Every structure is written in C-alpha cells, then in structure tokens.
Amino acid sequence: MDENPFPDLFTHDVSIMDMAKQRVTCPDCGRKRMYFCYSCRMYVNNLQTVMPKVELPVQVHIIKHTKELDSKSTAVHAALLAPTHCHIYSYPDIPEYNSTSDVVVYPSEDSMTVADWAKSWSSNSTAVNTCEHKQQPAVRTIIFIDCTWTQTHSIISSPQLSGLVRISMCDYHTQFWRPNGAKRGATYLSTIEAIYFFLREYHTTYLNLPYDAEYDNLLMIFKFMFLKIKKFHNGGDNLKAYRHK
C-alpha cells in the first residue's frame, strides 16, 4: 500500500471515526455494526453527529448489481457523506432517465471524454443563470454502475440506460484494498473513487471552476478504512489487491 496515498486530499480529520469503540446494534435492522450499517445506509455509534455532509452540483445515482455485496461496496460511502445528492438503486429496480439531462459514466468505444461532453452539452444548453447572466449546465443526474466488470453488461444494456450518453474518465490510480483482477489493473477504481474523480473533472472541465477541495470529504471513510487496513496488515504490501499493481 502506498506510503502517502492521499497527499493532496483535504478531508476532515479521519480520526474522529475512532470514537466508535465497539460494534453496536443498528436501530433499523438489528445487526451489529461498527461505524455504519451498510445494509441500512446509516451511521451508528453517533457518528452522524461528527461526520461531514458534502454538497454536490448534481444528483448522483448508483446502480448496484444484486450480487454485489453491500459489505464489500464503497457505494454506501457516497450515500452517507452526500445523503441529499447520492442515491443507491438495486438493478433491475432503477428509475427512468432522460437522455437530455442524465448521463452514465461507463467506458466504451462510443463514450465521450468529460472535455468533449462539456463542449457538446454546453453548446446545447439553453438554461441561463439570471444572476450572473451566463450559461448553466443542463445536467441533472450522473449515473454510476456498482458491480464487477463481468456484471456490467446487463445493467448498461437495460432500457433505462441504453439510450444515455456514456462518459469516460481519465485514468487514475486506485487505492482500493480489494482485488479487482490483474487484467483491470491499478486504474480500476472503486465506486467512491470513481464518483470523486469524476466530480473533480466535472467541476474543473464542465463547470469551468477552480477546484478547492469541494468534494474531498467523499473519500473520508475510504481514507479512514485504507489507513486502518494498512496498519492492521503491517503496511499492506502483501494484500492480494496490491500484488496486482
């Protein structure tokens, strides 16, 4: 595991999560949880009183495959840290989307880069900010798929998503501690990493604004877990996920 994996990340102090000293009963489902209930998507041990809430410029929908275990997914991090903007749906029970306002982040031969998409959508947008008298983006929802690579085809081919513009991201180095397979390599991001890095691209390229750590707290739980696992595994270099990097 990298010695300093988050050098430019400005989150709240992750040590506040250490206020959780033991597993407690989730008030909704009755299961024992330490920091949050990944099934009910809620904090336990009173962490909701100290954890930040991140405001996002768009709605984020995460389409989760039913075979993707809640306990292994980082999608819940987004729902916890940006509760008014991030929503998780289990395939095939997903909303209807609008091709004029919603896009899906998915790499494919016909996907657009964020830069090309920004040019295309900005030229088509008719919304005007009456205060600043400048064109505003018409984007409403950014959709992410949360599953293994082999499970994506059925979701991306669903009627709700098949007609949407597909967006690809730049390559980023994952810090995820779970193995994704040697074929995907170090650029195969966890869901929360993908959301974070996409929003950064969206902010600087689509909104054309300087980035000032607006979304860094999206990785707060991820960073906390990373550091815990690294300490527990004596640096983590022998973890299967890192032998592929």
PDB file of C-alpha atoms in Angstrom:
ATOM      1  CA  MET A   1       0.000   0.000   0.000  1.00  0.00           C
ATOM      2  CA  ASP A   2       1.295   3.464  -0.854  1.00  0.00           C
ATOM      3  CA  GLU A   3       3.175   5.279   1.899  1.00  0.00           C
ATOM      4  CA  ASN A   4       1.298   8.536   1.310  1.00  0.00           C
ATOM      5  CA  PRO A   5      -1.720   7.733  -0.870  1.00  0.00           C
ATOM      6  CA  PHE A   6      -3.665  10.959  -0.277  1.00  0.00           C
ATOM      7  CA  PRO A   7      -1.105  13.798  -0.347  1.00  0.00           C
ATOM      8  CA  ASP A   8      -3.471  16.397  -1.795  1.00  0.00           C
ATOM      9  CA  LEU A   9      -6.690  15.269  -0.124  1.00  0.00           C
ATOM     10  CA  PHE A  10      -8.210  17.709   2.382  1.00  0.00           C
ATOM     11  CA  THR A  11     -10.777  15.782   4.392  1.00  0.00           C
ATOM     12  CA  HIS A  12     -11.990  16.251   7.917  1.00  0.00           C
ATOM     13  CA  ASP A  13      -9.775  14.546  10.477  1.00  0.00           C
ATOM     14  CA  VAL A  14     -10.496  10.862   9.894  1.00  0.00           C
ATOM     15  CA  SER A  15      -9.553  10.002  13.478  1.00  0.00           C
ATOM     16  CA  ILE A  16     -12.982  11.240  14.605  1.00  0.00           C
ATOM     17  CA  MET A  17     -14.309   7.886  13.412  1.00  0.00           C
ATOM     18  CA  ASP A  18     -12.310   6.255  16.184  1.00  0.00           C
ATOM     19  CA  MET A  19     -14.973   7.452  18.608  1.00  0.00           C
ATOM     20  CA  ALA A  20     -16.676   4.181  17.634  1.00  0.00           C
ATOM     21  CA  LYS A  21     -15.107   1.734  20.085  1.00  0.00           C
ATOM     22  CA  GLN A  22     -17.220  -1.362  19.544  1.00  0.00           C
ATOM     23  CA  ARG A  23     -19.942  -2.867  17.400  1.00  0.00           C
ATOM     24  CA  VAL A  24     -23.443  -1.784  18.314  1.00  0.00           C
ATOM     25  CA  THR A  25     -26.898  -2.814  17.171  1.00  0.00           C
ATOM     26  CA  CYS A  26     -28.247  -0.995  14.119  1.00  0.00           C
ATOM     27  CA  PRO A  27     -31.600   0.500  15.197  1.00  0.00           C
ATOM     28  CA  ASP A  28     -33.183  -0.371  11.849  1.00  0.00           C
ATOM     29  CA  CYS A  29     -32.088  -3.942  11.068  1.00  0.00           C
ATOM     30  CA  GLY A  30     -30.765  -5.154  14.420  1.00  0.00           C
ATOM     31  CA  ARG A  31     -27.399  -6.280  13.045  1.00  0.00           C
ATOM     32  CA  LYS A  32     -24.137  -5.470  14.788  1.00  0.00           C
ATOM     33  CA  ARG A  33     -22.149  -2.701  13.087  1.00  0.00           C
ATOM     34  CA  MET A  34     -19.079  -0.638  13.992  1.00  0.00           C
ATOM     35  CA  TYR A  35     -19.110   2.638  12.062  1.00  0.00           C
ATOM     36  CA  PHE A  36     -22.192   2.440   9.857  1.00  0.00           C
ATOM     37  CA  CYS A  37     -24.755  -0.073   8.719  1.00  0.00           C
ATOM     38  CA  TYR A  38     -24.006  -0.797   5.073  1.00  0.00           C
ATOM     39  CA  SER A  39     -27.408  -2.512   4.730  1.00  0.00           C
ATOM     40  CA  CYS A  40     -29.483   0.388   6.074  1.00  0.00           C
ATOM     41  CA  ARG A  41     -27.027   3.081   4.920  1.00  0.00           C
ATOM     42  CA  MET A  42     -26.900   4.886   8.222  1.00  0.00           C
ATOM     43  CA  TYR A  43     -24.240   5.721  10.797  1.00  0.00           C
ATOM     44  CA  VAL A  44     -24.086   4.019  14.187  1.00  0.00           C
ATOM     45  CA  ASN A  45     -22.188   4.901  17.380  1.00  0.00           C
ATOM     46  CA  ASN A  46     -23.409   8.511  16.991  1.00  0.00           C
ATOM     47  CA  LEU A  47     -21.014   9.140  14.112  1.00  0.00           C
ATOM     48  CA  GLN A  48     -23.769  11.094  12.351  1.00  0.00           C
ATOM     49  CA  THR A  49     -23.092  13.892  14.847  1.00  0.00           C
ATOM     50  CA  VAL A  50     -19.496  14.408  13.724  1.00  0.00           C
ATOM     51  CA  MET A  51     -19.325  13.319  10.093  1.00  0.00           C
ATOM     52  CA  PRO A  52     -19.399  15.983   7.351  1.00  0.00           C
ATOM     53  CA  LYS A  53     -22.081  16.306   4.695  1.00  0.00           C
ATOM     54  CA  VAL A  54     -20.892  17.022   1.181  1.00  0.00           C
ATOM     55  CA  GLU A  55     -22.915  19.177  -1.206  1.00  0.00           C
ATOM     56  CA  LEU A  56     -22.690  18.159  -4.864  1.00  0.00           C
ATOM     57  CA  PRO A  57     -23.551  20.130  -8.024  1.00  0.00           C
ATOM     58  CA  VAL A  58     -25.629  17.265  -9.474  1.00  0.00           C
ATOM     59  CA  GLN A  59     -27.583  14.232  -8.369  1.00  0.00           C
ATOM     60  CA  VAL A  60     -25.570  11.016  -8.289  1.00  0.00           C
ATOM     61  CA  HIS A  61     -27.361   7.713  -8.828  1.00  0.00           C
ATOM     62  CA  ILE A  62     -25.560   4.445  -8.177  1.00  0.00           C
ATOM     63  CA  ILE A  63     -26.978   1.350  -9.850  1.00  0.00           C
ATOM     64  CA  LYS A  64     -25.918  -1.644  -7.813  1.00  0.00           C
ATOM     65  CA  HIS A  65     -25.966  -5.227  -9.058  1.00  0.00           C
ATOM     66  CA  THR A  66     -27.909  -7.527  -6.734  1.00  0.00           C
ATOM     67  CA  LYS A  67     -24.900  -9.851  -6.486  1.00  0.00           C
ATOM     68  CA  GLU A  68     -22.632  -7.037  -5.322  1.00  0.00           C
ATOM     69  CA  LEU A  69     -22.354  -7.434  -1.557  1.00  0.00           C
ATOM     70  CA  ASP A  70     -23.206  -4.335   0.453  1.00  0.00           C
ATOM     71  CA  SER A  71     -20.370  -5.118   2.846  1.00  0.00           C
ATOM     72  CA  LYS A  72     -17.788  -5.011   0.054  1.00  0.00           C
ATOM     73  CA  SER A  73     -19.100  -1.985  -1.813  1.00  0.00           C
ATOM     74  CA  THR A  74     -17.906   1.589  -1.309  1.00  0.00           C
ATOM     75  CA  ALA A  75     -21.143   2.973  -2.780  1.00  0.00           C
ATOM     76  CA  VAL A  76     -22.551   3.371   0.721  1.00  0.00           C
ATOM     77  CA  HIS A  77     -19.784   5.907   1.465  1.00  0.00           C
ATOM     78  CA  ALA A  78     -21.387   8.264  -1.047  1.00  0.00           C
ATOM     79  CA  ALA A  79     -24.877   7.790   0.383  1.00  0.00           C
ATOM     80  CA  LEU A  80     -23.605   8.524   3.887  1.00  0.00           C
ATOM     81  CA  LEU A  81     -21.411  11.515   3.080  1.00  0.00           C
ATOM     82  CA  ALA A  82     -23.667  13.165   0.482  1.00  0.00           C
ATOM     83  CA  PRO A  83     -27.136  11.985   1.550  1.00  0.00           C
ATOM     84  CA  THR A  84     -29.120  14.655  -0.280  1.00  0.00           C
ATOM     85  CA  HIS A  85     -27.357  14.060  -3.586  1.00  0.00           C
ATOM     86  CA  CYS A  86     -26.391  10.365  -3.713  1.00  0.00           C
ATOM     87  CA  HIS A  87     -28.912   7.572  -4.065  1.00  0.00           C
ATOM     88  CA  ILE A  88     -28.399   3.827  -4.493  1.00  0.00           C
ATOM     89  CA  TYR A  89     -30.718   1.623  -6.562  1.00  0.00           C
ATOM     90  CA  SER A  90     -30.629  -2.146  -6.934  1.00  0.00           C
ATOM     91  CA  TYR A  91     -30.833  -3.413 -10.504  1.00  0.00           C
ATOM     92  CA  PRO A  92     -33.296  -4.029 -12.134  1.00  0.00           C
ATOM     93  CA  ASP A  93     -35.385  -1.717  -9.914  1.00  0.00           C
ATOM     94  CA  ILE A  94     -33.991   1.552 -11.273  1.00  0.00           C
ATOM     95  CA  PRO A  95     -35.579   4.867 -12.315  1.00  0.00           C
ATOM     96  CA  GLU A  96     -36.409   6.086 -15.781  1.00  0.00           C
ATOM     97  CA  TYR A  97     -33.878   8.592 -17.104  1.00  0.00           C
ATOM     98  CA  ASN A  98     -33.903  11.464 -19.568  1.00  0.00           C
ATOM     99  CA  SER A  99     -31.304  11.466 -22.344  1.00  0.00           C
ATOM    100  CA  THR A 100     -31.311  15.272 -22.387  1.00  0.00           C
ATOM    101  CA  SER A 101     -30.339  15.693 -18.733  1.00  0.00           C
ATOM    102  CA  ASP A 102     -28.848  12.420 -17.469  1.00  0.00           C
ATOM    103  CA  VAL A 103     -25.595  10.637 -18.370  1.00  0.00           C
ATOM    104  CA  VAL A 104     -23.920   7.390 -17.345  1.00  0.00           C
ATOM    105  CA  VAL A 105     -20.229   7.048 -16.512  1.00  0.00           C
ATOM    106  CA  TYR A 106     -19.140   3.988 -18.443  1.00  0.00           C
ATOM    107  CA  PRO A 107     -16.055   3.416 -20.625  1.00  0.00           C
ATOM    108  CA  SER A 108     -16.869   2.112 -24.091  1.00  0.00           C
ATOM    109  CA  GLU A 109     -15.982   2.669 -27.738  1.00  0.00           C
ATOM    110  CA  ASP A 110     -18.719   5.267 -28.094  1.00  0.00           C
ATOM    111  CA  SER A 111     -18.185   7.057 -24.775  1.00  0.00           C
ATOM    112  CA  MET A 112     -17.134  10.708 -24.651  1.00  0.00           C
ATOM    113  CA  THR A 113     -14.430  12.244 -22.523  1.00  0.00           C
ATOM    114  CA  VAL A 114     -15.565  14.780 -19.959  1.00  0.00           C
ATOM    115  CA  ALA A 115     -13.952  17.541 -22.027  1.00  0.00           C
ATOM    116  CA  ASP A 116     -15.756  16.562 -25.238  1.00  0.00           C
ATOM    117  CA  TRP A 117     -19.004  16.086 -23.368  1.00  0.00           C
ATOM    118  CA  ALA A 118     -18.652  19.520 -21.766  1.00  0.00           C
ATOM    119  CA  LYS A 119     -18.263  21.152 -25.166  1.00  0.00           C
ATOM    120  CA  SER A 120     -21.220  19.255 -26.569  1.00  0.00           C
ATOM    121  CA  TRP A 121     -23.630  19.876 -23.727  1.00  0.00           C
ATOM    122  CA  SER A 122     -22.625  23.484 -23.109  1.00  0.00           C
ATOM    123  CA  SER A 123     -23.419  24.325 -26.715  1.00  0.00           C
ATOM    124  CA  ASN A 124     -26.841  22.673 -26.394  1.00  0.00           C
ATOM    125  CA  SER A 125     -27.772  24.086 -23.006  1.00  0.00           C
ATOM    126  CA  THR A 126     -30.374  26.831 -23.009  1.00  0.00           C
ATOM    127  CA  ALA A 127     -30.561  27.342 -19.270  1.00  0.00           C
ATOM    128  CA  VAL A 128     -29.378  30.771 -18.192  1.00  0.00           C
ATOM    129  CA  ASN A 129     -28.349  31.940 -14.768  1.00  0.00           C
ATOM    130  CA  THR A 130     -30.312  35.170 -14.364  1.00  0.00           C
ATOM    131  CA  CYS A 131     -27.979  36.465 -11.650  1.00  0.00           C
ATOM    132  CA  GLU A 132     -24.686  36.012 -13.441  1.00  0.00           C
ATOM    133  CA  HIS A 133     -26.089  36.052 -16.996  1.00  0.00           C
ATOM    134  CA  LYS A 134     -24.098  33.086 -18.105  1.00  0.00           C
ATOM    135  CA  GLN A 135     -24.920  29.674 -19.476  1.00  0.00           C
ATOM    136  CA  GLN A 136     -25.508  26.911 -16.944  1.00  0.00           C
ATOM    137  CA  PRO A 137     -25.236  23.165 -17.425  1.00  0.00           C
ATOM    138  CA  ALA A 138     -28.455  21.248 -18.045  1.00  0.00           C
ATOM    139  CA  VAL A 139     -27.149  18.114 -16.371  1.00  0.00           C
ATOM    140  CA  ARG A 140     -29.398  16.648 -13.704  1.00  0.00           C
ATOM    141  CA  THR A 141     -28.131  13.157 -12.881  1.00  0.00           C
ATOM    142  CA  ILE A 142     -24.790  11.367 -13.167  1.00  0.00           C
ATOM    143  CA  ILE A 143     -25.167   7.579 -13.052  1.00  0.00           C
ATOM    144  CA  PHE A 144     -22.544   5.097 -11.871  1.00  0.00           C
ATOM    145  CA  ILE A 145     -22.662   1.308 -12.027  1.00  0.00           C
ATOM    146  CA  ASP A 146     -21.581  -0.554  -8.902  1.00  0.00           C
ATOM    147  CA  CYS A 147     -20.664  -4.152  -9.713  1.00  0.00           C
ATOM    148  CA  THR A 148     -17.872  -6.339 -11.030  1.00  0.00           C
ATOM    149  CA  TRP A 149     -16.757  -5.761 -14.610  1.00  0.00           C
ATOM    150  CA  THR A 150     -18.408  -9.003 -15.775  1.00  0.00           C
ATOM    151  CA  GLN A 151     -21.760  -7.888 -14.346  1.00  0.00           C
ATOM    152  CA  THR A 152     -21.913  -4.529 -16.116  1.00  0.00           C
ATOM    153  CA  HIS A 153     -23.327  -5.677 -19.469  1.00  0.00           C
ATOM    154  CA  SER A 154     -26.816  -6.470 -18.205  1.00  0.00           C
ATOM    155  CA  ILE A 155     -27.073  -3.126 -16.412  1.00  0.00           C
ATOM    156  CA  ILE A 156     -25.679  -0.873 -19.144  1.00  0.00           C
ATOM    157  CA  SER A 157     -27.901  -2.657 -21.683  1.00  0.00           C
ATOM    158  CA  SER A 158     -31.074  -2.052 -19.683  1.00  0.00           C
ATOM    159  CA  PRO A 159     -33.753   0.128 -21.355  1.00  0.00           C
ATOM    160  CA  GLN A 160     -33.275   2.855 -18.736  1.00  0.00           C
ATOM    161  CA  LEU A 161     -29.570   3.297 -19.526  1.00  0.00           C
ATOM    162  CA  SER A 162     -29.071   2.121 -23.102  1.00  0.00           C
ATOM    163  CA  GLY A 163     -30.063   5.451 -24.662  1.00  0.00           C
ATOM    164  CA  LEU A 164     -27.983   7.709 -22.421  1.00  0.00           C
ATOM    165  CA  VAL A 165     -24.737   9.447 -23.302  1.00  0.00           C
ATOM    166  CA  ARG A 166     -21.775   7.489 -21.936  1.00  0.00           C
ATOM    167  CA  ILE A 167     -18.889   9.331 -20.329  1.00  0.00           C
ATOM    168  CA  SER A 168     -15.371   8.039 -19.781  1.00  0.00           C
ATOM    169  CA  MET A 169     -12.874   9.418 -17.292  1.00  0.00           C
ATOM    170  CA  CYS A 170      -9.145   9.940 -17.258  1.00  0.00           C
ATOM    171  CA  ASP A 171      -7.089   7.124 -15.756  1.00  0.00           C
ATOM    172  CA  TYR A 172      -6.488   7.307 -12.024  1.00  0.00           C
ATOM    173  CA  HIS A 173      -4.531   5.049  -9.697  1.00  0.00           C
ATOM    174  CA  THR A 174      -6.816   3.176  -7.319  1.00  0.00           C
ATOM    175  CA  GLN A 175      -6.059   2.786  -3.640  1.00  0.00           C
ATOM    176  CA  PHE A 176      -8.764   0.163  -3.141  1.00  0.00           C
ATOM    177  CA  TRP A 177      -7.744  -2.731  -0.906  1.00  0.00           C
ATOM    178  CA  ARG A 178      -9.942  -5.382  -2.546  1.00  0.00           C
ATOM    179  CA  PRO A 179      -8.587  -7.308  -5.574  1.00  0.00           C
ATOM    180  CA  ASN A 180     -10.132  -6.444  -8.941  1.00  0.00           C
ATOM    181  CA  GLY A 181      -8.170  -8.853 -11.123  1.00  0.00           C
ATOM    182  CA  ALA A 182      -4.850  -8.397 -12.849  1.00  0.00           C
ATOM    183  CA  LYS A 183      -6.487  -7.647 -16.200  1.00  0.00           C
ATOM    184  CA  ARG A 184      -8.128  -4.469 -14.891  1.00  0.00           C
ATOM    185  CA  GLY A 185      -5.043  -3.317 -13.009  1.00  0.00           C
ATOM    186  CA  ALA A 186      -4.395  -0.247 -10.925  1.00  0.00           C
ATOM    187  CA  THR A 187      -6.754   2.051 -12.859  1.00  0.00           C
ATOM    188  CA  TYR A 188      -9.879   0.043 -11.985  1.00  0.00           C
ATOM    189  CA  LEU A 189     -11.408   2.335  -9.372  1.00  0.00           C
ATOM    190  CA  SER A 190     -13.740   1.554  -6.527  1.00  0.00           C
ATOM    191  CA  THR A 191     -17.153   3.194  -6.849  1.00  0.00           C
ATOM    192  CA  ILE A 192     -16.467   6.005  -4.387  1.00  0.00           C
ATOM    193  CA  GLU A 193     -13.132   6.775  -6.059  1.00  0.00           C
ATOM    194  CA  ALA A 194     -14.862   6.936  -9.448  1.00  0.00           C
ATOM    195  CA  ILE A 195     -17.501   9.328  -8.121  1.00  0.00           C
ATOM    196  CA  TYR A 196     -14.884  11.559  -6.515  1.00  0.00           C
ATOM    197  CA  PHE A 197     -12.577  11.759  -9.526  1.00  0.00           C
ATOM    198  CA  PHE A 198     -15.451  12.251 -11.943  1.00  0.00           C
ATOM    199  CA  LEU A 199     -16.828  15.145  -9.908  1.00  0.00           C
ATOM    200  CA  ARG A 200     -13.411  16.759  -9.902  1.00  0.00           C
ATOM    201  CA  GLU A 201     -13.286  16.533 -13.702  1.00  0.00           C
ATOM    202  CA  TYR A 202     -16.857  17.783 -13.903  1.00  0.00           C
ATOM    203  CA  HIS A 203     -16.038  20.722 -11.635  1.00  0.00           C
ATOM    204  CA  THR A 204     -12.942  21.908 -13.498  1.00  0.00           C
ATOM    205  CA  THR A 205     -13.926  20.964 -17.048  1.00  0.00           C
ATOM    206  CA  TYR A 206     -17.706  21.171 -17.266  1.00  0.00           C
ATOM    207  CA  LEU A 207     -18.369  23.906 -14.720  1.00  0.00           C
ATOM    208  CA  ASN A 208     -15.029  25.534 -15.582  1.00  0.00           C
ATOM    209  CA  LEU A 209     -14.324  26.352 -11.943  1.00  0.00           C
ATOM    210  CA  PRO A 210     -11.115  26.064  -9.904  1.00  0.00           C
ATOM    211  CA  TYR A 211     -11.168  23.066  -7.595  1.00  0.00           C
ATOM    212  CA  ASP A 212     -10.784  23.830  -3.901  1.00  0.00           C
ATOM    213  CA  ALA A 213     -11.400  20.504  -2.137  1.00  0.00           C
ATOM    214  CA  GLU A 214     -15.179  20.793  -2.508  1.00  0.00           C
ATOM    215  CA  TYR A 215     -15.643  17.010  -2.784  1.00  0.00           C
ATOM    216  CA  ASP A 216     -12.625  15.723  -0.870  1.00  0.00           C
ATOM    217  CA  ASN A 217     -14.734  14.567   2.068  1.00  0.00           C
ATOM    218  CA  LEU A 218     -16.357  11.998  -0.221  1.00  0.00           C
ATOM    219  CA  LEU A 219     -13.202   9.970   0.380  1.00  0.00           C
ATOM    220  CA  MET A 220     -13.154  10.444   4.142  1.00  0.00           C
ATOM    221  CA  ILE A 221     -14.499   6.975   5.030  1.00  0.00           C
ATOM    222  CA  PHE A 222     -12.398   5.424   2.267  1.00  0.00           C
ATOM    223  CA  LYS A 223      -9.268   7.097   3.638  1.00  0.00           C
ATOM    224  CA  PHE A 224     -10.091   6.006   7.190  1.00  0.00           C
ATOM    225  CA  MET A 225     -10.592   2.392   6.096  1.00  0.00           C
ATOM    226  CA  PHE A 226      -7.422   2.451   3.998  1.00  0.00           C
ATOM    227  CA  LEU A 227      -5.298   3.599   6.917  1.00  0.00           C
ATOM    228  CA  LYS A 228      -6.889   1.045   9.253  1.00  0.00           C
ATOM    229  CA  ILE A 229      -6.249  -1.819   6.843  1.00  0.00           C
ATOM    230  CA  LYS A 230      -2.707  -0.654   6.162  1.00  0.00           C
ATOM    231  CA  LYS A 231      -1.933  -0.598   9.888  1.00  0.00           C
ATOM    232  CA  PHE A 232      -3.593  -3.954  10.540  1.00  0.00           C
ATOM    233  CA  HIS A 233      -1.700  -5.641   7.695  1.00  0.00           C
ATOM    234  CA  ASN A 234       1.688  -4.117   8.545  1.00  0.00           C
ATOM    235  CA  GLY A 235       1.830  -1.859   5.511  1.00  0.00           C
ATOM    236  CA  GLY A 236      -0.482  -3.908   3.320  1.00  0.00           C
ATOM    237  CA  ASP A 237       2.019  -4.761   0.592  1.00  0.00           C
ATOM    238  CA  ASN A 238       1.140  -8.452   0.822  1.00  0.00           C
ATOM    239  CA  LEU A 239      -2.576  -7.912   0.256  1.00  0.00           C
ATOM    240  CA  LYS A 240      -3.770  -9.603  -2.931  1.00  0.00           C
ATOM    241  CA  ALA A 241      -5.096  -6.354  -4.397  1.00  0.00           C
ATOM    242  CA  TYR A 242      -1.671  -4.718  -4.193  1.00  0.00           C
ATOM    243  CA  ARG A 243       0.189  -7.604  -5.756  1.00  0.00           C
ATOM    244  CA  HIS A 244      -1.646  -6.734  -8.980  1.00  0.00           C
ATOM    245  CA  LYS A 245      -0.451  -3.132  -9.020  1.00  0.00           C
TER     246      LYS A 245
END
